[in-house]
Amino acid sequence: MKPLSSPLQQYWQTVVERLPEPLAEESLSAQAKSVLTFSDFVQDSVIAHPEWLTELESQPPQADEWQHYAAWLQEALCN
């Protein structure tokens, strides 16, 4: 993966400062760093719920996963 430009490296430092303690910069994959740098939505979500990042990295979404959302929601609502 291509290294971040100087302005993005500076921005990344502000992201690192906002991350909760369980998410040490050294523990993040290059892909996680890129997504956190470029997506405010993901950044805010991971800051609020740090466990989501581990879950996403261990079980990334599948390409056709969206087709199951309605059934999964219905099942969750019934339980």
PDB file of C-alpha atoms in Angstrom:
ATOM      1  CA  MET A   1       0.000   0.000   0.000  1.00  0.00           C
ATOM      2  CA  LYS A   2       1.304   3.450  -0.914  1.00  0.00           C
ATOM      3  CA  PRO A   3       2.454   5.604   2.038  1.00  0.00           C
ATOM      4  CA  LEU A   4       0.316   8.586   3.021  1.00  0.00           C
ATOM      5  CA  SER A   5       1.301  12.023   1.751  1.00  0.00           C
ATOM      6  CA  SER A   6       2.651  14.547   4.243  1.00  0.00           C
ATOM      7  CA  PRO A   7      -0.724  16.322   4.798  1.00  0.00           C
ATOM      8  CA  LEU A   8      -2.447  12.961   5.281  1.00  0.00           C
ATOM      9  CA  GLN A   9       0.262  11.859   7.719  1.00  0.00           C
ATOM     10  CA  GLN A  10      -0.416  15.010   9.738  1.00  0.00           C
ATOM     11  CA  TYR A  11      -4.148  14.312   9.633  1.00  0.00           C
ATOM     12  CA  TRP A  12      -3.480  10.705  10.679  1.00  0.00           C
ATOM     13  CA  GLN A  13      -1.787  12.006  13.830  1.00  0.00           C
ATOM     14  CA  THR A  14      -5.024  13.804  14.793  1.00  0.00           C
ATOM     15  CA  VAL A  15      -6.911  10.560  14.160  1.00  0.00           C
ATOM     16  CA  VAL A  16      -4.482   8.625  16.403  1.00  0.00           C
ATOM     17  CA  GLU A  17      -4.997  11.150  19.191  1.00  0.00           C
ATOM     18  CA  ARG A  18      -8.764  10.545  19.045  1.00  0.00           C
ATOM     19  CA  LEU A  19      -8.556   6.737  19.093  1.00  0.00           C
ATOM     20  CA  PRO A  20      -9.495   4.982  22.339  1.00  0.00           C
ATOM     21  CA  GLU A  21      -6.630   3.334  24.226  1.00  0.00           C
ATOM     22  CA  PRO A  22      -7.402  -0.270  23.243  1.00  0.00           C
ATOM     23  CA  LEU A  23      -6.640   0.718  19.642  1.00  0.00           C
ATOM     24  CA  ALA A  24      -2.914   1.312  19.621  1.00  0.00           C
ATOM     25  CA  GLU A  25      -1.567   2.664  16.342  1.00  0.00           C
ATOM     26  CA  GLU A  26       0.894  -0.239  16.113  1.00  0.00           C
ATOM     27  CA  SER A  27      -1.940  -2.777  16.254  1.00  0.00           C
ATOM     28  CA  LEU A  28      -3.783  -1.329  13.253  1.00  0.00           C
ATOM     29  CA  SER A  29      -3.373  -2.839   9.811  1.00  0.00           C
ATOM     30  CA  ALA A  30      -2.449  -0.613   6.868  1.00  0.00           C
ATOM     31  CA  GLN A  31      -5.983  -1.069   5.547  1.00  0.00           C
ATOM     32  CA  ALA A  32      -7.525  -0.008   8.873  1.00  0.00           C
ATOM     33  CA  LYS A  33      -5.302   3.072   8.964  1.00  0.00           C
ATOM     34  CA  SER A  34      -6.369   4.044   5.445  1.00  0.00           C
ATOM     35  CA  VAL A  35     -10.059   3.592   6.150  1.00  0.00           C
ATOM     36  CA  LEU A  36      -9.827   5.530   9.415  1.00  0.00           C
ATOM     37  CA  THR A  37      -7.973   8.330   7.611  1.00  0.00           C
ATOM     38  CA  PHE A  38     -10.410   8.653   4.722  1.00  0.00           C
ATOM     39  CA  SER A  39     -13.777   7.941   6.372  1.00  0.00           C
ATOM     40  CA  ASP A  40     -15.087  10.176   9.136  1.00  0.00           C
ATOM     41  CA  PHE A  41     -18.066   7.822   9.513  1.00  0.00           C
ATOM     42  CA  VAL A  42     -15.847   4.800  10.167  1.00  0.00           C
ATOM     43  CA  GLN A  43     -13.567   6.852  12.399  1.00  0.00           C
ATOM     44  CA  ASP A  44     -16.465   8.080  14.558  1.00  0.00           C
ATOM     45  CA  SER A  45     -18.000   4.592  14.688  1.00  0.00           C
ATOM     46  CA  VAL A  46     -14.746   2.912  15.733  1.00  0.00           C
ATOM     47  CA  ILE A  47     -14.063   5.585  18.353  1.00  0.00           C
ATOM     48  CA  ALA A  48     -17.531   4.987  19.816  1.00  0.00           C
ATOM     49  CA  HIS A  49     -17.309   1.178  19.493  1.00  0.00           C
ATOM     50  CA  PRO A  50     -13.644   0.048  19.368  1.00  0.00           C
ATOM     51  CA  GLU A  51     -14.638  -3.623  19.383  1.00  0.00           C
ATOM     52  CA  TRP A  52     -16.178  -3.202  15.912  1.00  0.00           C
ATOM     53  CA  LEU A  53     -12.758  -2.848  14.287  1.00  0.00           C
ATOM     54  CA  THR A  54     -11.556  -6.197  15.614  1.00  0.00           C
ATOM     55  CA  GLU A  55     -14.807  -7.791  14.518  1.00  0.00           C
ATOM     56  CA  LEU A  56     -14.585  -6.276  11.026  1.00  0.00           C
ATOM     57  CA  GLU A  57     -10.988  -7.367  10.573  1.00  0.00           C
ATOM     58  CA  SER A  58     -11.690 -10.924  11.718  1.00  0.00           C
ATOM     59  CA  GLN A  59     -14.924 -11.238   9.713  1.00  0.00           C
ATOM     60  CA  PRO A  60     -14.968  -8.679   6.884  1.00  0.00           C
ATOM     61  CA  PRO A  61     -18.281  -8.098   5.101  1.00  0.00           C
ATOM     62  CA  GLN A  62     -18.884 -10.318   2.091  1.00  0.00           C
ATOM     63  CA  ALA A  63     -19.781  -8.890  -1.318  1.00  0.00           C
ATOM     64  CA  ASP A  64     -23.325 -10.304  -1.313  1.00  0.00           C
ATOM     65  CA  GLU A  65     -23.932  -9.885   2.415  1.00  0.00           C
ATOM     66  CA  TRP A  66     -26.431  -7.060   1.879  1.00  0.00           C
ATOM     67  CA  GLN A  67     -28.872  -9.545   0.368  1.00  0.00           C
ATOM     68  CA  HIS A  68     -29.324 -11.129   3.813  1.00  0.00           C
ATOM     69  CA  TYR A  69     -29.941  -7.910   5.771  1.00  0.00           C
ATOM     70  CA  ALA A  70     -33.747  -8.099   5.626  1.00  0.00           C
ATOM     71  CA  ALA A  71     -33.811 -11.696   6.873  1.00  0.00           C
ATOM     72  CA  TRP A  72     -31.265 -10.961   9.617  1.00  0.00           C
ATOM     73  CA  LEU A  73     -33.238  -7.928  10.763  1.00  0.00           C
ATOM     74  CA  GLN A  74     -36.489  -9.885  10.784  1.00  0.00           C
ATOM     75  CA  GLU A  75     -34.854 -12.681  12.782  1.00  0.00           C
ATOM     76  CA  ALA A  76     -33.394 -10.204  15.290  1.00  0.00           C
ATOM     77  CA  LEU A  77     -36.762  -8.487  15.721  1.00  0.00           C
ATOM     78  CA  CYS A  78     -38.516 -11.806  16.347  1.00  0.00           C
ATOM     79  CA  ASN A  79     -36.073 -12.803  19.101  1.00  0.00           C
TER      80      ASN A  79
END
